[in-house]
Backbone as a ProteinNet text record, in pm:
[ID]
protein_1_A
[PRIMARY]
MYKTKVLDFGFVELLNISGPVRRTTSEEDIYTDLDGSPIVRVEDLAQFDASDIDPAITARISFNNFGENRTYEQDMKLVSYLIDNKHSSPLEFIETWWEIKLPIFVARQFHRHRTQSINEQSGRYSTLAKEWYIPEIVGGKSKSNKQGQEDNLDLLTQKYFKEQLESICAQSYSFYKEALIDGVAPEHARLFLHLNHYTHYVFKMNLHNLMHFLTLRLDKHAQIEAREYAKAIKEILDKVLPGIMKLFDEKLK
[TERTIARY]
7216.1	7247	7133.4	7010.4	6895.2	6819.5	6888.8	6831	6927.2	6874.6	6958	6901	6986.4	6946.7	6928.3	6822.7	6794.8	6759.7	6811.9	6791.5	6837.4	6770.2	6818.5	6760.8	6632.2	6570.5	6509.2	6516.5	6446.9	6528.4	6460.6	6527.3	6438.1	6499.6	6429.3	6480.9	6391	6433.9	6352.8	6421.4	6355.4	6315.6	6186.1	6136.5	6133.4	6093	6085.3	6074.7	6117.3	6098.4	6077.4	5974.6	5935.9	5896	5934.3	5897	5814.5	5795.4	5707	5769.4	5901.7	5970.6	6012	5977.5	6012.2	6160	6231.6	6373.4	6399	6497.2	6530	6678.9	6715.4	6856.2	6929.9	7045.9	7120.6	7178.7	7203.7	7250.1	7384.4	7466.8	7598.9	7592.7	7478.8	7461.9	7411.1	7381.2	7328	7440.3	7445.3	7544.6	7472.8	7545.3	7483.8	7533.9	7444.6	7478.8	7549.8	7588.6	7658.5	7574.6	7441.3	7354.2	7316.7	7375	7347.5	7231.2	7156.9	7042.7	7092	7020.5	7064.6	7044.7	7140.4	7128.5	7167	7127.2	7158.6	7244.8	7345.7	7429.9	7347	7379.2	7303.3	7305.2	7420.3	7430.7	7351.3	7302.8	7227.6	7078.3	7035.1	6894	6805.5	6857.9	6778.2	6781.4	6708.9	6699.5	6564.9	6569.5	6447.6	6413.1	6285	6236.3	6221.6	6330.5	6327.2	6463.4	6464.1	6587.8	6573.6	6688.2	6688.8	6611.8	6612.7	6556.1	6405.7	6345.1	6202.4	6111.1	6132.9	6045.4	6054.5	6175.6	6191.5	6118.3	6131.3	6061.8	5911.1	5860.1	5716.5	5672.2	5753.1	5714.9	5703.1	5777.7	5778.8	5650.3	5560.7	5431.7	5358.2	5391.8	5328.9	5355.7	5470.3	5507.4	5489.5	5415.7	5382.8	5508	5610.3	5728.6	5775.6	5681	5709.9	5819.1	5922.4	6025.9	6130.6	6125.5	6224.7	6363.6	6460.5	6594.6	6661.6	6714.1	6796.4	6919	7015.3	7131.5	7091.9	7171.3	7144.9	7145.5	7239.9	7250.7	7124.9	7072.3	6949	6831.9	6823.7	6714.9	6722.3	6841.6	6855.1	6832.2	6864	6833.8	6683	6609.5	6463.8	6409.3	6465.8	6422.1	6444.1	6558.9	6588.3	6484.5	6449.2	6347.4	6212.8	6176.5	6049.1	6043.3	6153.2	6156.8	6153	6232.2	6238	6101.5	6026.6	5899.5	5778.3	5807.8	5702.1	5605.1	5658.2	5579.6	5592	5504.5	5523.2	5475.3	5381.9	5321	5421.6	5524.1	5620.8	5696.7	5724	5790.6	5699.2	5569.1	5474	5470.3	5529	5529.4	5636.3	5717.3	5808.2	5746.3	5716.8	5657.1	5761.9	5756.7	5849.4	5772.7	5826.9	5768.3	5873.3	5833.9	5928.2	5874.5	5967.7	5935.6	6007.9	5938.6	5996.6	5954.7	6047.5	6021.5	6065.8	5975.8	6003.3	5916.4	5955.8	5872.4	5738.6	5636.8	5502	5497.3	5568.8	5559.3	5623.2	5717.1	5773.2	5675.9	5615.6	5518	5404.1	5363.6	5255.4	5293.5	5421.7	5467.7	5458.4	5494.7	5497	5356.7	5264.5	5127.9	5059.8	5115.6	5058.2	5074.6	5167.2	5185.7	5083.7	4967.3	4853.4	4861.9	4974.4	4993.1	5053.8	5072.2	5127.9	5019.9	5040.4	4953.6	5027.1	4958.8	5023.5	4946.6	5020.9	4963	5051.8	4996.7	5075.3	5049.6	5153	5137.9	5027.6	4943.7	4831.9	4857.5	4843.3	4853.2	4730.7	4630.1	4511.3	4533.1	4622.2	4640.7	4775.2	4869.6	5002.8	5054.5	5143.4	5204.9	5320.9	5318.2	5422	5553.2	5662.1	5794.3	5836.2	5931.9	5983.5	6086.4	6038.5	6126.6	6068.3	6145.1	6105	6228.9	6204.3	6313.4	6357.8	6489.1	6550.6	6650.9	6630	6720.8	6861.8	6958.5	7099.4	7130.8	7078	7091.5	6952	6926.9	6796.2	6796.5	6709.1	6706.7	6641.1	6687.5	6624.6	6535.4	6451.8	6359.8	6436.8	6397	6464	6414.4	6506.1	6469.6	6426.2	6465	6434.7	6325.9	6298.5	6198.2	6100	5977.9	5880.9	5852.5	5855.1	5821.3	5945.5	6064.3	6186.8	6266.1	6390.3	6478.6	6620.5	6701.7	6842.4	6923.4	7048.1	7137.2	7192.6	7106.6	7144.8	7120.2	7096	7074.5	7204.5	7224.5	7343	7332.6	7445.9	7450.4	7375.1	7374.3	7304	7153.3	7099.8	6957.2	6922.5	7007.8	6984.2	6987.7	7084.5	7098.2	6974.1	6926.9	6808.5	6685.8	6670.3	6555.9	6556.6	6670.9	6680.3	6657.2	6709.3	6688.3	6541.2	6475.2	6333.6	6247.9	6282.6	6206.9	6221.6	6343.9	6368.2	6291.5	6291.8	6225.4	6074.4	6013	5867.6	5823.2	5904.9	5871.6	5879.5	5983.3	5999	5883.8	5844.2	5732.5	5602.1	5580.2	5457.6	5449.6	5562.5	5562.6	5533.4	5583	5554	5404	5342.7	5197.8	5122.5	5171.4	5111.1	5111.2	5226	5235.4	5148.3	5144.4	5060.6	4913	4873.5	4733.8	4696.4	4786.5	4760.4	4743.9	4830.3	4822.4	4690.7	4644.8	4519.9	4395.8	4415.9	4301.8	4246.3	4315	4269.8	4287.6	4189.5	4197.8	4322.1	4397.6	4518.7	4494.7	4375.6	4349.7	4339.8	4311.3	4311.4	4442.5	4502.5	4630	4737.6	4735.3	4837.9	4828.9	4722.2	4708.7	4816.6	4882	4992.6	5115.5	5125.8	5247.8	5253.6	5372.1	5398.5	5424.1	5431.4	5452.5	5589.6	5684.4	5817.7	5829.4	5718.6	5721.5	5728.8	5791.2	5810.5	5688.5	5659.4	5560.5	5631.5	5560.8	5625.2	5523.1	5557.9	5461.8	5531.6	5454.2	5500.6	5423.6	5490.4	5421	5467.3	5380.8	5406.8	5386.3	5478.3	5467.6	5537.7	5476.9	5545	5659.6	5749.5	5872.8	5848.4	5752.6	5724	5685.4	5593.9	5550.6	5660.8	5742.6	5852.2	5956.5	5981.1	6075.6	6020.9	5889.8	5828.5	5841.6	5819.4	5836.6	5978.4	6078.2	6217.2	6250.1	6194.8	6218.6	6176.6	6062.6	6011.2	6085.1	6111.3	6167.2	6318.7	6386.2	6530.2	6560.3	6458.5	6476.7	6529.2	6612.1	6673.4	6570.9	6449.3	6345.7	6262.1	6283.8	6206.9	6252.5	6166.3	6197.5	6324.5	6414.1	6544.4	6531.5	6445.3	6429.3	6371.2	6279	6222.8	6330.2	6421.8	6531.3	6621	6641.4	6725.7	6665.6	6533.2	6467.7	6469.6	6449.9	6454.3	6593.5	6696.9	6834	6855.8	6803.6	6820.5	6751.8	6631.3	6558.3	6636.1	6684	6760	6886.6	6959.5	7083.4	7057.6	6945.7	6911.6	6876.5	6796.3	6760.5	6882.6	6982.8	7105.9	7172.6	7157.5	7219	7137.3	7005	6916.9	6889.2	6872.2	6843.8	6944.7	7072	7175.2	7159.1	7114.5	7098.1	6987.9	6871.1	6757.3	6787.3	6850.4	6877.1	6986.6	7075.8	7172.5	7101.4	7003.6	6922.7	6846.6	6793.7	6720.3	6810.5	6934.8	7029.3	7057.4	7075.4	7106.6	6992.2	6870.6	6754	6709.4	6761.6	6727.9	6811.8	6926.9	7018	6960.3
13673.8	13814.3	13906.4	13857.9	13940.9	13891.3	13815.6	13766.1	13796.4	13854.7	13896.5	13842.4	13781.5	13733.2	13852	13846.7	13954.4	13892.2	13948.6	13898	13752.3	13668.9	13532.3	13432	13440.4	13347.7	13417.9	13549.3	13623.3	13645	13693.3	13728.5	13820.6	13883.2	13961.2	13915.9	13891.8	13853.2	13928.7	13985.7	14049.7	13941.5	13926.1	13824.2	13875.5	14000.8	14058.6	14209.7	14277.7	14420.9	14452	14529.9	14548.6	14693.1	14741	14874.4	14867.8	14981	14985.5	14932.1	14903.5	14859	14713.2	14632.5	14490	14472.2	14402.5	14377	14226.9	14181.7	14039.2	14020.7	13896.4	13863.3	13886.4	13951.4	13980.2	13852.7	13855.9	13737.8	13688.9	13781	13741.4	13659.7	13661.8	13581.9	13440.9	13413.6	13284.1	13193.1	13073.5	12975.3	12850.2	12762	12638.5	12519.9	12425.4	12303.3	12208.5	12091.8	11995.4	11953.6	11950.9	11911.7	12030.1	12147.3	12263.6	12348.7	12302.7	12380.7	12498.8	12613	12732.6	12717.6	12765.3	12768.9	12908.6	12942.1	13072.7	13050.6	13132.8	13120	13140.1	13064.3	13073.1	13214.6	13281	13415.1	13519.1	13482.4	13577.2	13546.7	13450.4	13413.8	13525.1	13600.3	13705.6	13831.8	13832.5	13947.9	14015.7	14144	14216.3	14317.6	14339.2	14437.3	14573.9	14625.6	14758.1	14822.8	14954.2	15029.3	15166.4	15227.4	15362.2	15461.8	15441.5	15542.5	15526	15422.1	15397.1	15512.7	15579.5	15693.7	15804.3	15826.4	15928.9	15888.6	15761.5	15711.7	15731.7	15699.6	15712.1	15858.1	15944.4	16085.9	16152.8	16106.8	16174.9	16155.2	16069.6	16058.3	16192	16272.9	16404.8	16492.3	16466.7	16543.6	16461.8	16351.2	16266	16207.2	16178.1	16111.8	15999.2	15918	15803.8	15717.3	15688.3	15596.3	15656.1	15786.2	15847.3	15837.5	15797.4	15775.2	15904.9	15903.6	16013.3	15950.4	16033.3	15979.8	15943.5	15858.7	15820.3	15944.1	16034.3	16154.7	16240.9	16253.1	16329.8	16265.4	16134.5	16062.5	16079.5	16065.7	16074.6	16217.8	16316.4	16454.5	16473.5	16410.3	16418.7	16344.2	16226.8	16150.7	16233.7	16299.1	16384.4	16495.9	16556	16661.9	16608.6	16488.8	16428.8	16409.2	16358.3	16333.4	16465.4	16562.1	16691.8	16760.3	16747.5	16818.3	16730.4	16613.1	16521.8	16480.4	16463.1	16405.1	16253.3	16193.6	16054.7	15951.1	15986.3	15883.4	15809.8	15874.6	15797.2	15693.5	15725.2	15629	15510.9	15535.3	15427.8	15322.9	15353	15258.3	15150.5	15159	15049.1	14973.2	14846.7	14761.5	14665.5	14641.6	14548.3	14438.4	14317.4	14202	14145	14116.1	14072	13951.3	13872.4	13769.1	13807.5	13797.2	13843.4	13751.5	13726.8	13647.3	13730.9	13753.9	13849.1	13819.8	13868.3	13849.4	13921.5	13867	13922.3	14068	14103.9	14242.7	14340.5	14294.5	14379.3	14386.3	14272.3	14268.8	14366.3	14380	14474.1	14617.1	14651.1	14783.3	14800.1	14694.6	14702.3	14699.1	14631.6	14625.2	14762.5	14855.3	14989.3	15062	15013.5	15073.6	15010.8	15070.2	15008.4	15021.5	15074.6	15084.9	14957	14855.8	14729.9	14623	14526.6	14409.4	14294.4	14222.8	14120.3	13988.9	13878.6	13745.8	13671	13640.1	13590.2	13442.1	13375.8	13238	13232.3	13130.6	13118.5	13007.9	13044.6	12946	12857.1	12885.9	12800.6	12681.6	12698.5	12595.7	12524.8	12581.6	12521.3	12528.6	12435.9	12434.8	12533.3	12625.8	12727.2	12668.3	12713.2	12658.7	12694.7	12619	12641.1	12753.3	12874.2	12989.2	13112.4	13170.1	13294.7	13380.8	13509.3	13606.9	13635.3	13618.7	13657.6	13767.9	13889.4	13999.6	13975.9	14012	13999.3	14097.2	14218	14319.4	14356	14339.9	14373.2	14520.8	14596.3	14740.2	14777.8	14886.8	14944.1	15060.1	15103.5	15212.5	15339.7	15404.3	15526.9	15646.2	15734.6	15855.3	15967.2	15956.3	16062.9	16026.7	15897.5	15850.8	15759.6	15807.2	15734.2	15593.8	15575.2	15443.9	15366.1	15419.7	15357.3	15289.3	15253.6	15183.3	15235.3	15206.6	15241.4	15123.2	15116.2	15011.3	15055	15045.6	15095.2	14994.2	14867.3	14763.9	14690.8	14654.7	14577.5	14436.4	14371.6	14240.9	14133.7	14141.7	14042.5	14049.7	14171.4	14188.9	14138	14166.8	14119.1	13966.6	13907.6	13761.5	13696.5	13748.8	13692.5	13704.8	13821.6	13842.5	13742.2	13725.3	13635.6	13489.9	13451.1	13314	13287.2	13382.9	13367.2	13366.8	13455.2	13462.1	13332.7	13281.6	13155.5	13041.4	13037.6	12929.7	12930.8	13048.4	13054.9	13031.6	13074.5	13050.6	12901.5	12835.5	12691.8	12614.5	12653.2	12587.1	12610.6	12732.8	12765.8	12690.7	12677.9	12604.6	12457.2	12403.6	12265.1	12246.6	12341.1	12335.2	12343.8	12429.6	12446.5	12314.2	12245	12119.6	12011.1	12008.9	11911.8	11935.2	12061.5	12094.2	12044	12059.8	12010.9	11858.7	11790.6	11644.4	11601.3	11680.7	11648.5	11683.7	11739.2	11769.2	11908.8	11995.8	12134.3	12200.4	12279.8	12349.7	12439.1	12438.5	12520.7	12667.6	12719.4	12861	12891.2	12789.4	12808.6	12762.8	12658.8	12609.7	12717.8	12798.7	12902.1	13013	13015.3	13117.2	13104.4	12990	12972.7	13055.8	13092.3	13154.6	13303.7	13361.6	13497.3	13594.5	13722.5	13826.9	13818.9	13749.9	13737.4	13614	13540	13426.9	13479.6	13400.1	13445.5	13418.1	13513.6	13495.6	13515	13488.3	13479.4	13521.6	13617.6	13660.1	13717.1	13731.7	13801.5	13932.6	14034.5	14162	14232.4	14319.3	14397.4	14545.1	14628.9	14772.5	14847.1	14955.1	15030.7	15111.7	15156.4	15217.9	15346.9	15426.5	15550.2	15519.4	15426.9	15391.7	15320.3	15243.2	15174.3	15274.3	15377.6	15480.9	15556.6	15578.5	15640.4	15547.7	15418	15317.8	15323.7	15327.1	15329.9	15458.5	15570.1	15697.5	15688.4	15625.1	15612.7	15507	15391.9	15279	15282.4	15369.4	15388.3	15500.6	15573.2	15685.5	15634.9	15714.4	15674	15651.3	15705.9	15686.6	15561.5	15494.8	15374.3	15258.9	15161.2	15041.8	14975.9	14936.2	14884	14766.4	14670.9	14553.2	14591.2	14686.5	14733	14797.7	14870.1	14933.3	14829.6	14716	14611.5	14557.1	14541	14494.1	14602.7	14727.2	14837.2	14848.6	14830.7	14834.5	14724	14604.5	14491.9	14519.9	14575.5	14610.9	14716.9	14817.2	14925.8	14872.7	14784.1	14730.1	14651.8	14581.8	14508.4	14605.4	14707.3	14807	14882.7	14901.5	14968.2	14893.7	14761.3	14680.1	14684.9	14692	14681.8	14817.3	14920.5	15056.4	15153	15140.1	15221.1	15371.1	15413.3	15555.7	15617.8	15554	15606.2	15605.5	15498.3	15490.4	15588.3	15625.3	15729.7	15863	15890.5	16011.9	16006.4	15889.5	15870.1	15905.8	15857	15884.9	16034.3	16098.4	16240.9	16323.4	16283.4	16362.1	16325	16209.3	16168	16242.7	16294.7	16364.5	16498.1
9601.6	9574.4	9613.7	9601.1	9630.2	9752.9	9838.8	9963.1	10075.9	10184.9	10296.5	10427.2	10508	10639.6	10733	10814.4	10909.4	11044.6	11152.9	11288.7	11297.3	11379.8	11398.1	11298.1	11268.3	11174	11052.2	11045.9	10942.1	10815.8	10713.2	10588.2	10505.9	10406	10304.3	10169.4	10074.2	9940.2	9835.6	9739.1	9626.2	9526.4	9504.9	9412.6	9269.3	9253.6	9119.6	9131.7	9026.3	9016.6	8869	8841.2	8701.6	8675.2	8556.5	8512.3	8385.2	8317.8	8200.9	8072.4	8075.1	7953.9	7968.6	7868.6	7871.9	7839	7927.6	7905.3	7909.1	7834.1	7827.9	7853.6	7884.8	7902.9	7772.2	7779.4	7657.6	7598.6	7468.4	7397	7450.4	7497.8	7545.8	7673.9	7740.5	7861.5	7831.2	7706.3	7668.4	7618.8	7672.9	7630.6	7583.2	7512	7464.2	7543.6	7566.1	7635.3	7538.5	7586.7	7502	7382.1	7400.2	7289.3	7199.6	7227.6	7145.1	7191.3	7293.5	7341.6	7424.3	7417.6	7490.6	7640.5	7715.5	7861.7	7907.9	8030.3	8087.9	8210.8	8227.4	8345.6	8471.6	8575.1	8700	8755.5	8750.2	8806.8	8729.8	8610.9	8529.1	8525.8	8606.3	8604.7	8659	8757	8821	8735.6	8627.5	8538.6	8562.8	8586.6	8620.9	8512.8	8494	8397.4	8463.6	8518	8580.6	8566.7	8558.1	8541	8605.9	8638.9	8695.5	8609.7	8479.5	8388.5	8366.9	8422.8	8398.2	8437.4	8552.7	8583.7	8479.5	8425	8321.9	8193.8	8156.2	8037.5	8052.3	8169.3	8195.4	8194.5	8256.7	8268.3	8132.8	8033.9	7904.3	7824.8	7873.5	7805.3	7813.4	7914.2	7928	7806	7740.3	7621.3	7493.8	7508.5	7394.7	7327.3	7408.8	7352.6	7445.4	7485.2	7572.3	7509.9	7590.1	7545.6	7455	7427.7	7340.1	7403.1	7325.4	7376.8	7420.1	7540.9	7593.5	7659.3	7696.6	7766.3	7909.8	7971.4	8110.4	8200	8176.2	8258.7	8245.6	8122.9	8102.7	8175.5	8166.6	8233.4	8384.2	8441.7	8586.3	8636.2	8553.3	8589.3	8600.5	8507.7	8513.5	8634.5	8664.6	8782.7	8909	8916.9	9032.9	9044.5	8932.5	8931.6	8979.9	8934.8	8974.7	9125.8	9182.7	9326.7	9403.5	9359	9428.1	9431.8	9323.5	9311	9341.7	9400.3	9447.8	9337.2	9215.9	9106.4	9118.7	9196.6	9238.7	9138.4	9050.3	8965.9	8876.9	8817.2	8738	8820.8	8949.1	9036.4	9068.5	9065	9093.5	8982.6	8866.6	8755.6	8769.9	8873.7	8907.5	9023.5	9001.1	9104.3	9159.2	9289.1	9352.5	9424.6	9421.5	9490.5	9585.9	9708.6	9811.4	9888	9940.7	10038.8	10166.9	10278.6	10404.5	10519.2	10608.7	10729	10847.5	10941.4	11048.2	11169.9	11288.5	11407.2	11391.8	11455.7	11442.5	11486	11592.5	11640.9	11542.2	11459.2	11354.2	11236.5	11204.7	11094.6	11120.4	11244.3	11276.9	11240.1	11257.8	11218	11066.6	10993.5	10848.2	10788.9	10854.7	10805	10807.1	10882.4	10888	10755.1	10672.3	10539.6	10444.9	10439.8	10370.4	10218.8	10170	10025.5	9967.1	10049.1	10001.3	9994.5	9906.2	9899.7	9968.5	10058.5	10141.1	10132.9	10124.5	10141.8	10239.7	10357.3	10469.9	10496.8	10546.6	10592.3	10697	10688.6	10782	10884.1	11011.7	11117.7	11126	11042.9	11037.4	10945.6	10847	10745.5	10755.2	10826.6	10834.7	10978	11011.1	11143.7	11144.4	11236	11242.5	11293	11238	11270.4	11412.8	11462.5	11597.7	11593.6	11571.1	11550.6	11618.7	11706.9	11771.7	11790.5	11802.9	11807.4	11950.5	11973.3	12099.6	12068.4	12117.5	12082.7	12133.8	12050.6	12091.1	12203.1	12190.4	12294.9	12342.7	12470.3	12527.6	12565.5	12502.6	12525.5	12656.6	12713.4	12830.8	12790.9	12881.2	12852.2	12821.4	12711.2	12669.8	12751.9	12784.7	12859.2	12766.3	12637.8	12543.3	12443.2	12428.5	12332	12404.4	12426.3	12507.5	12455.9	12323.1	12267.5	12223.6	12254.4	12206.8	12316	12281.4	12373.3	12358.8	12460.5	12458.3	12510.8	12471.7	12519.6	12655.4	12757.9	12890.6	13002.7	12967	13068.5	13099.1	13224.9	13260.5	13203.1	13184.4	13118.6	13196.6	13328.1	13409.3	13384.8	13379.3	13352.4	13213.2	13114.7	12978.5	12971.8	13038.8	13038.4	13098.9	13209.9	13276.3	13185.6	13123.1	13034.2	12919.5	12854.7	12740.1	12779.9	12894	12941.2	12969.4	13035	13066.9	12940.3	12846.4	12721	12642.2	12631.7	12560.9	12626.7	12758	12831.7	12809.1	12821.8	12808.5	12664.7	12567	12426.3	12393.6	12444.5	12421.3	12484.4	12605.7	12673.6	12598.2	12554.8	12482.5	12350.1	12282	12154.8	12179	12289.5	12324.9	12348.6	12419.6	12441.8	12308.7	12219.9	12086.4	12009.9	12007.4	11934.5	11999.7	12131.9	12203.1	12171.2	12167	12135.9	11996.7	11899.9	11764.7	11763.9	11837.9	11846.8	11910.9	12008.1	12077.9	11996.8	11880.5	11794.1	11804.9	11877.2	11886.8	11750.1	11708.6	11580.2	11578	11466.8	11458.7	11491.7	11454.8	11480.9	11629.5	11710.9	11855.7	11918.5	11865.3	11919	11913.4	11809.9	11792.7	11897.4	11975.6	12079.1	12186.6	12192.9	12287.4	12248.7	12122.7	12072.3	12103.4	12086.7	12133.4	12018.3	12052.9	11952.7	11886.7	11950.7	11890.5	11801.6	11783.3	11691.2	11548.2	11461.5	11323.6	11236.9	11150.2	11045.3	10911.2	10803.3	10671.9	10567.4	10483.4	10381.8	10259	10153.6	10033.6	10025.5	9973.4	9957.8	9831	9781.4	9661.2	9694	9645.5	9671.4	9558.5	9511.2	9406.9	9467.6	9381.2	9428.5	9506.5	9464.6	9537.8	9682.3	9701.6	9836.4	9914.2	9845	9912.2	9961.6	9884	9927.7	10049.3	10051.8	10170.2	10290.7	10269.4	10374.4	10430.6	10342.3	10385.9	10460.4	10416	10484.8	10630.8	10655.2	10791.8	10872.8	10811.3	10886.1	10899.8	10823.9	10841.1	10940.2	10979.4	11071.1	11205.9	11270.4	11397.5	11507.6	11491	11591.7	11566.7	11453.7	11422.8	11511.4	11526.5	11605.2	11550.8	11640.2	11599.5	11504.4	11536	11449.6	11314.3	11313.3	11187.1	11101	11164.9	11090.2	11023.8	11089.3	11031.1	10901.6	10899.7	10777	10669.7	10710.1	10613.7	10551.7	10632.4	10580.7	10478.1	10506.8	10414.8	10281.6	10286.5	10163.4	10086.2	10157.4	10094	10026.5	10092.6	10036.6	9907.9	9902	9779.7	9668.1	9700	9598.4	9548.2	9634	9591.8	9476.6	9473.7	9368.6	9239.4	9253.3	9136.4	9072.6	9156.3	9107.9	9170.3	9136.7	9203.2	9183	9064.3	9038	9120	9120.9	9196.9	9346	9394.9	9537.5	9579.8	9489.1	9520	9538.7	9451.6	9468.8	9601.5	9635.2	9759.6	9878.5	9876.2	9985	9997.2	9882.3	9883.2	9939.9	9908.9	9951.4	10093	10143.3	10278.4	10380.7	10338.8	10431	10475.7
[MASK]
+++++++++++++++++++++++++++++++++++++++++++++++++++++++++++++++++++++++++++++++++++++++++++++++++++++++++++++++++++++++++++++++++++++++++++++++++++++++++++++++++++++++++++++++++++++++++++++++++++++++++++++++++++++++++++++++++++++++++++++++++++++++++++++

């Protein structure tokens, strides 16, 4: 439910999301096993300590009434006000943790968002998988966007490009594995690999910064592959924080 396949070998998975209020699985989700011990339904295991109303709860500390009960509508009205007026700190109190697998050239785009904490798979300590990205549609040079692409290449040119890319990646990976067998240090053996090879990491980012990330990476001028990952992240957040993400959609228009 919280993991989405992206591109050919990639994915995005929400590991955890947490706000300032501790929440637990409700009693109605708890069942007993044959021996009487409590069990939790598999579909209810992914319980997160975050809610649409958390920014409102946090913001009310300004009036010395942190956590005071209000209606959902009142809370969301306050959240909308916070977003409209760029009061970002209450949104920062929701933290998100993700696991992501993506091509290196896409990861470089995401690493530019220095508000995230990242721990990445190391090619020095582990053998990288036989996985590289081959685009389904090979873009041609855009006439309107200097750094972008358009679907303007003939099928023959696309076919040739993909065949050549697949061939050279397969050959390079073979050289990489041979180098490891020959005793070459992994940190040097990996030099055979390409920018479309997959990397894998976990990252943490608060909701305010994540919404800024999505604003940039969902934009029509963003790199196509980066947009696919941003869409996957957005779709997962839509399920977990539907109220906040509805406000996000309204203000993004």
